[in-house]
Short mmCIF file of C-alpha atoms in Angstrom, two decimals:
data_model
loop_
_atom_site.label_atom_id
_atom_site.label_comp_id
_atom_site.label_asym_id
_atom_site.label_seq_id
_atom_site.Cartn_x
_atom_site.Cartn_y
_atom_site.Cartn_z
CA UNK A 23 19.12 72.55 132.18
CA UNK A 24 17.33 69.44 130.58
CA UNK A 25 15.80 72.21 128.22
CA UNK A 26 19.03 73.86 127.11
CA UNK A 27 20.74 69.93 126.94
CA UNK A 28 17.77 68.57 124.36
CA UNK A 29 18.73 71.88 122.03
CA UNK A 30 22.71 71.15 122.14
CA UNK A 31 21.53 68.11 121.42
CA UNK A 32 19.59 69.14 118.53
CA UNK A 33 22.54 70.91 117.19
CA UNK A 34 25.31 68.96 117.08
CA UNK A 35 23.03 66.12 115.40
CA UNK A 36 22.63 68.64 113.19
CA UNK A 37 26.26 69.41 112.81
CA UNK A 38 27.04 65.44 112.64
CA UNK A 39 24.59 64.57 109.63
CA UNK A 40 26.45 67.89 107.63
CA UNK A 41 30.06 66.12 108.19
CA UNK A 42 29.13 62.15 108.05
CA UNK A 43 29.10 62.26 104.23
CA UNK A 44 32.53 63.35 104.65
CA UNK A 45 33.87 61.98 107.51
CA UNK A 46 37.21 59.91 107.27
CA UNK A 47 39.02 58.09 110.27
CA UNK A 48 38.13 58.37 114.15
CA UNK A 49 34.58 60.35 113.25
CA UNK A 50 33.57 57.94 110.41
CA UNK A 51 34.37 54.68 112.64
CA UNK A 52 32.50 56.17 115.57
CA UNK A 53 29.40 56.78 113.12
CA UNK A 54 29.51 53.71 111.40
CA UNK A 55 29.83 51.39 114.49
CA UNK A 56 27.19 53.76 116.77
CA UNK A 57 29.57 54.32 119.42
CA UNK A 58 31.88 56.58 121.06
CA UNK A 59 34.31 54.97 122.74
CA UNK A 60 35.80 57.94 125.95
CA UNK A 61 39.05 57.09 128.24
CA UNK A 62 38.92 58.07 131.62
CA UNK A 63 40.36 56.43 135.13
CA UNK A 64 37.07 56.87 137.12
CA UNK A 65 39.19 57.52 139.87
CA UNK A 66 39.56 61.81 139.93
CA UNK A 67 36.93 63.38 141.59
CA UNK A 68 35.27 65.33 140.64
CA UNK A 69 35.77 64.88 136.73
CA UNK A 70 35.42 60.94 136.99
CA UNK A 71 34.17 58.19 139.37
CA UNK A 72 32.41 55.39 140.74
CA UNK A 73 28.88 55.63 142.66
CA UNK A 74 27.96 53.20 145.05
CA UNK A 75 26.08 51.12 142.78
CA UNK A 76 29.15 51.10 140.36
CA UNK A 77 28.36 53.51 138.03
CA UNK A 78 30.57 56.09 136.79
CA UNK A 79 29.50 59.58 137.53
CA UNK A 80 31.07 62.99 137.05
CA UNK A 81 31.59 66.12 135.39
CA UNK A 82 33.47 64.75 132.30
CA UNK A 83 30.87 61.78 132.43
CA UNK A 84 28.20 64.37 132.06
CA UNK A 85 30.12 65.81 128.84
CA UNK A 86 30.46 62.84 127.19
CA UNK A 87 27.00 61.81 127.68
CA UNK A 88 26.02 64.86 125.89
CA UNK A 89 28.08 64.14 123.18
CA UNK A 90 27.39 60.71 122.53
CA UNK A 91 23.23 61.29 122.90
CA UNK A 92 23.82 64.51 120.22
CA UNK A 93 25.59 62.28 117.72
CA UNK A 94 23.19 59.78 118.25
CA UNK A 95 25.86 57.01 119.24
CA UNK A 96 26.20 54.56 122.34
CA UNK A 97 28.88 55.86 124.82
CA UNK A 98 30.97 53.29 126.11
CA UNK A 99 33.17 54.52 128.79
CA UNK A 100 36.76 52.48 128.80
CA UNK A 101 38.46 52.79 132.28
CA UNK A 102 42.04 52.69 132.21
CA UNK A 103 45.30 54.14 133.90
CA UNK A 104 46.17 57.38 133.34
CA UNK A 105 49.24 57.03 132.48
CA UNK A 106 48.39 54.68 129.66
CA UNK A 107 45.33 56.70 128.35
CA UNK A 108 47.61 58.73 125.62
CA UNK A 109 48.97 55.48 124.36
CA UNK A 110 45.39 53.87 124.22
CA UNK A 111 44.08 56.67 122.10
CA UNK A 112 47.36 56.66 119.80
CA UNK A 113 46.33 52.79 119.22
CA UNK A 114 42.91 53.75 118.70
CA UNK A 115 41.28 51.51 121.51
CA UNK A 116 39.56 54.46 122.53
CA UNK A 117 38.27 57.62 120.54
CA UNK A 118 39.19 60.18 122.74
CA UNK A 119 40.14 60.81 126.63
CA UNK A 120 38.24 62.64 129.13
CA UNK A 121 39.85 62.51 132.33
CA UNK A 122 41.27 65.94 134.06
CA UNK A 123 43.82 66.12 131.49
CA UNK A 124 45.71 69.68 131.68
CA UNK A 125 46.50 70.26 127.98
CA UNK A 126 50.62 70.62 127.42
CA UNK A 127 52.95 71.28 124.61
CA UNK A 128 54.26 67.85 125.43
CA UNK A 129 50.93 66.00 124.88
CA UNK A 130 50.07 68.34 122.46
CA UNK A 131 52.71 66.82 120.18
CA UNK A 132 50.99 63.42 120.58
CA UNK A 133 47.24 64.09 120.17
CA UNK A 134 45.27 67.03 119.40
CA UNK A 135 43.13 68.52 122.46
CA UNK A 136 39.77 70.72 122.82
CA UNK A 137 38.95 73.18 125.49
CA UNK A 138 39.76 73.99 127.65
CA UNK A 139 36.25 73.61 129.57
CA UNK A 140 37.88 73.70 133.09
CA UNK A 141 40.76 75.89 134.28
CA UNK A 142 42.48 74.07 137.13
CA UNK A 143 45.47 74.46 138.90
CA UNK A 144 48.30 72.02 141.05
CA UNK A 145 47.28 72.02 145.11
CA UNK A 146 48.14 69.09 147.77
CA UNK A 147 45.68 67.29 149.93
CA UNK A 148 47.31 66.98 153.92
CA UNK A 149 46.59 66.55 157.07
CA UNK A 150 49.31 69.52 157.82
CA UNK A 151 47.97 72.74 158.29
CA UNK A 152 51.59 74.42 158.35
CA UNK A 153 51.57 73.07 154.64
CA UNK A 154 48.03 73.62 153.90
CA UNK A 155 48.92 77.66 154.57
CA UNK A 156 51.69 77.29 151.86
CA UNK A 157 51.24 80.24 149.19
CA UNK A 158 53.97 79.18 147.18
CA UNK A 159 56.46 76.50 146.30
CA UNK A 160 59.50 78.88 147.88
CA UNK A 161 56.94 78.43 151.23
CA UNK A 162 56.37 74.23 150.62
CA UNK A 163 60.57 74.09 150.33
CA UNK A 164 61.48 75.82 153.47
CA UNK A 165 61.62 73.81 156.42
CA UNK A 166 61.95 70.49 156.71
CA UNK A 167 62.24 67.86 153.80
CA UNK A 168 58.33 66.62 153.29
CA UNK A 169 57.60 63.25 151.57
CA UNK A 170 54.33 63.77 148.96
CA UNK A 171 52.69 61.26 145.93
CA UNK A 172 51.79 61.78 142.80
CA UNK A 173 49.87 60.75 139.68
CA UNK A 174 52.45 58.74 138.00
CA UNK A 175 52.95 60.22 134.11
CA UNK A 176 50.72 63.27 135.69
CA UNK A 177 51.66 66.78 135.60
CA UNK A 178 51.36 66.60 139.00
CA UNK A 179 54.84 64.84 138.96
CA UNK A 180 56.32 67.22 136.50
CA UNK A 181 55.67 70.30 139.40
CA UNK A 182 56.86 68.26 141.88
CA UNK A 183 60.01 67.34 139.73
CA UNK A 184 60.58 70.82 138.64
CA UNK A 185 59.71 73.01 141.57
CA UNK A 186 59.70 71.04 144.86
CA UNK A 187 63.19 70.60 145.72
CA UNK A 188 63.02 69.21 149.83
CA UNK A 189 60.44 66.60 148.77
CA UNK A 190 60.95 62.75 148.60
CA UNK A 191 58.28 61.79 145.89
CA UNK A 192 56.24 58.51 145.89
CA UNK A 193 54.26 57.68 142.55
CA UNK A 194 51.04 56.17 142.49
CA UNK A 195 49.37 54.03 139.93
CA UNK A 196 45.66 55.61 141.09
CA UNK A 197 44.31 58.61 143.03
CA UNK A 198 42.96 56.05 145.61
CA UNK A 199 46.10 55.19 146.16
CA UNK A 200 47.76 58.46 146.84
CA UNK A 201 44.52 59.41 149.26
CA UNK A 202 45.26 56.31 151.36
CA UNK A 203 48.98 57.28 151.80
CA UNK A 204 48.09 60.77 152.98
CA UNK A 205 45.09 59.39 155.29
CA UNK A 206 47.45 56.63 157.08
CA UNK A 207 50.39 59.54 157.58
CA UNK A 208 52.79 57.53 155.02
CA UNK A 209 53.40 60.68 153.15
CA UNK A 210 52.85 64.62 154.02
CA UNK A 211 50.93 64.94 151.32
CA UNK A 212 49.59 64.36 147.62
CA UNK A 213 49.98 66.87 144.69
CA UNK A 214 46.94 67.26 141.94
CA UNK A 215 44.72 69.26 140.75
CA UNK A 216 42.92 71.65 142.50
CA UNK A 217 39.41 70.69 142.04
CA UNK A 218 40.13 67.12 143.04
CA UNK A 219 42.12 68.56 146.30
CA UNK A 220 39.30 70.20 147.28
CA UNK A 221 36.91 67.93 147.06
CA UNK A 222 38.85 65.18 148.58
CA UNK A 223 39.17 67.71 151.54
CA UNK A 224 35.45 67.61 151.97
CA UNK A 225 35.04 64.18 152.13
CA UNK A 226 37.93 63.43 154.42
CA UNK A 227 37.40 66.68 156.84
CA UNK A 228 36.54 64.62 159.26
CA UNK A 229 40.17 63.09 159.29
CA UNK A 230 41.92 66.35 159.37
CA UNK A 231 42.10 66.74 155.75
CA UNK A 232 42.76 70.07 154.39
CA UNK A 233 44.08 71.70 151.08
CA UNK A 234 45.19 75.19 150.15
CA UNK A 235 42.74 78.19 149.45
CA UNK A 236 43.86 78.95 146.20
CA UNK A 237 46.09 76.81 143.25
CA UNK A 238 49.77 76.92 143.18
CA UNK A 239 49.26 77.14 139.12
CA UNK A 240 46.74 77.46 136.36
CA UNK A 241 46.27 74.58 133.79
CA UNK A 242 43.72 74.37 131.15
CA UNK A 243 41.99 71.22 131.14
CA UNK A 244 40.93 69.58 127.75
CA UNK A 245 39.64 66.33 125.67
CA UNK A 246 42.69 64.83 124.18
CA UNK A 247 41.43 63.82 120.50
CA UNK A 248 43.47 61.63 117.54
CA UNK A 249 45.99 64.08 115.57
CA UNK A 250 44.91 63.30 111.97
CA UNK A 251 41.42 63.72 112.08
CA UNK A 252 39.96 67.05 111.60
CA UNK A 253 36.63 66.37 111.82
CA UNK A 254 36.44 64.63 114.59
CA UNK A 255 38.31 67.34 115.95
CA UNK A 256 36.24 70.03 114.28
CA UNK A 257 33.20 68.30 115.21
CA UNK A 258 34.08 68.18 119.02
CA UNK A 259 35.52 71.91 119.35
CA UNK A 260 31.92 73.20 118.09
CA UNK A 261 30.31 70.80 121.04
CA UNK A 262 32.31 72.22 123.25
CA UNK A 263 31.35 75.69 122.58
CA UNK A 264 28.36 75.26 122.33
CA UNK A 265 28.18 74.05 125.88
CA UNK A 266 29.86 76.74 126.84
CA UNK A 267 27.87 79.52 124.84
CA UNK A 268 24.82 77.95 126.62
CA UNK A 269 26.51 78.16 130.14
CA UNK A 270 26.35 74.45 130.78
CA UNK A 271 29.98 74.90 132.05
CA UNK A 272 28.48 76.61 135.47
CA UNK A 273 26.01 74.45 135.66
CA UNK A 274 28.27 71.35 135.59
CA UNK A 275 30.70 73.66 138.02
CA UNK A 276 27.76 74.26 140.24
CA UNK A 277 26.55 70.39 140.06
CA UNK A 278 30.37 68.60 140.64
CA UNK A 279 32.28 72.13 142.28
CA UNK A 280 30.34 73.62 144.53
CA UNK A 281 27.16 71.51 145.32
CA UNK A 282 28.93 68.56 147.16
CA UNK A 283 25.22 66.75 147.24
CA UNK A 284 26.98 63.79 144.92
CA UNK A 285 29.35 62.73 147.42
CA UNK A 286 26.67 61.02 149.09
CA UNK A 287 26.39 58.41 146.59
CA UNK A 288 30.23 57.57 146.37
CA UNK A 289 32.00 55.67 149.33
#
């Protein structure tokens, strides 16, 4: 993998020095200043999160990492809510976001996006395993009314808003937050995306934690770039494929998805 990483590398440095003379906005303040500035909450594993020692470690981590180190910038990673990441980009305190975001005609209107390199999918994390056997929303509203969390300003909360109808829906400001309802019984469940249920189910299986075998939906998830630079834009969509020509996708899948070896260095 290092291999196949120095050549990307190679590249999109490449690909950078052919656009610099040109470059206007977002890409020509990144290269001028040497650095990229990526929004992300730290808090959604497995795309974003904090080690033991602090650090922030993760599948988009890894991908912005690349990025910066091809266009021969400093990354600076700028932890924020993610509610408020959209607006941060918009006022150009950050350069892009990076941070599970599934890619909408709503957001799209705000800020351009590039991917997808992940297809995910809405699930809930419970300690229920009548809801954990759910197939379906029609399933998750029979019965009786269920209280769940959310993401607040997530798409999470648009599902539950649109198709959970016996719900009573708490928002949360973090994904911490949400987990800790669920763990202490205060709600039923919480609603996100799939990869994050499922990997919150491993490290809580020793509390009962469980999650649903397959998605309830599929959601492309993206890097949410400024709308009036194409460029920048340009410049990141060919990074992206080339990642993807090169199959670094599975290995980041394999490393964050399906390995489970990281979650030894997070609390």
């Amino acid at each position: 993998m290092k291999n196949t990483l120095k050549i990307l590398s190679a590249i999109l440095i490449i690909c950078v020095s052919f656009c610099t003379a040109h470059a206007q906005g977002t890409l020509k303040k990144i290269v001028n200043k040497g650095e990229l500035r990526v929004g992300l909450t730290a808090d959604q594993p497995p795309f974003s999160m904090k080690n033991k020692q602090g650090e922030i470690i993760g599948y988009e981590v890894d991908m912005a990492t690349l990025l910066a180190k091809s266009m021969g910038v400093k990354l600076k990673l700028v932890v924020l809510p993610f509610n408020s990441l959209i607006d941060a980009l918009d006022g150009g305190k950050i350069d892009m976001v990076m941070s599970g975001m599934t890619i909408t005609p709503e957001r799209n209107l705000k800020v351009a996006f590039v991917g997808p390199y992940m297809v995910s999918g809405k699930s809930i994390l419970t300690k229920s395993s009548i809801l954990a056997r759910a197939e379906s929303t029609e399933e998750l509203n029979e019965g009786s009314r269920i209280s769940v969390a959310v993401l607040e300003g997530s798409t999470s909360q648009t599902f539950v808003e649109t198709y959970m109808e016996n719900v009573d829906m708490t928002k949360v400001k973090n994904y911490d937050e949400g987990i800790n309802l669920v763990r202490t019984e205060i709600v039923n469940a919480l609603v996100a995306d799939y990869p994050f249920c499922v990997i919150s189910a491993m490290k809580y299986g020793n509390e009962g934690m469980v999650t649903l075998d397959q998605p309830l939906t599929i959601e492309p998830i993206g890097a949410a770039l400024p709308k009036n630079d194409p460029l920048f834009l340009n410049l990141v969509q060919n990074y992206v494929s080339s990642l993807e020509l090169a199959g670094v996708f599975e290995m980041l899948s394999a490393k964050w998805l399906e390995d489970g070896t990281w979650m030894l260095e997070v609390e």
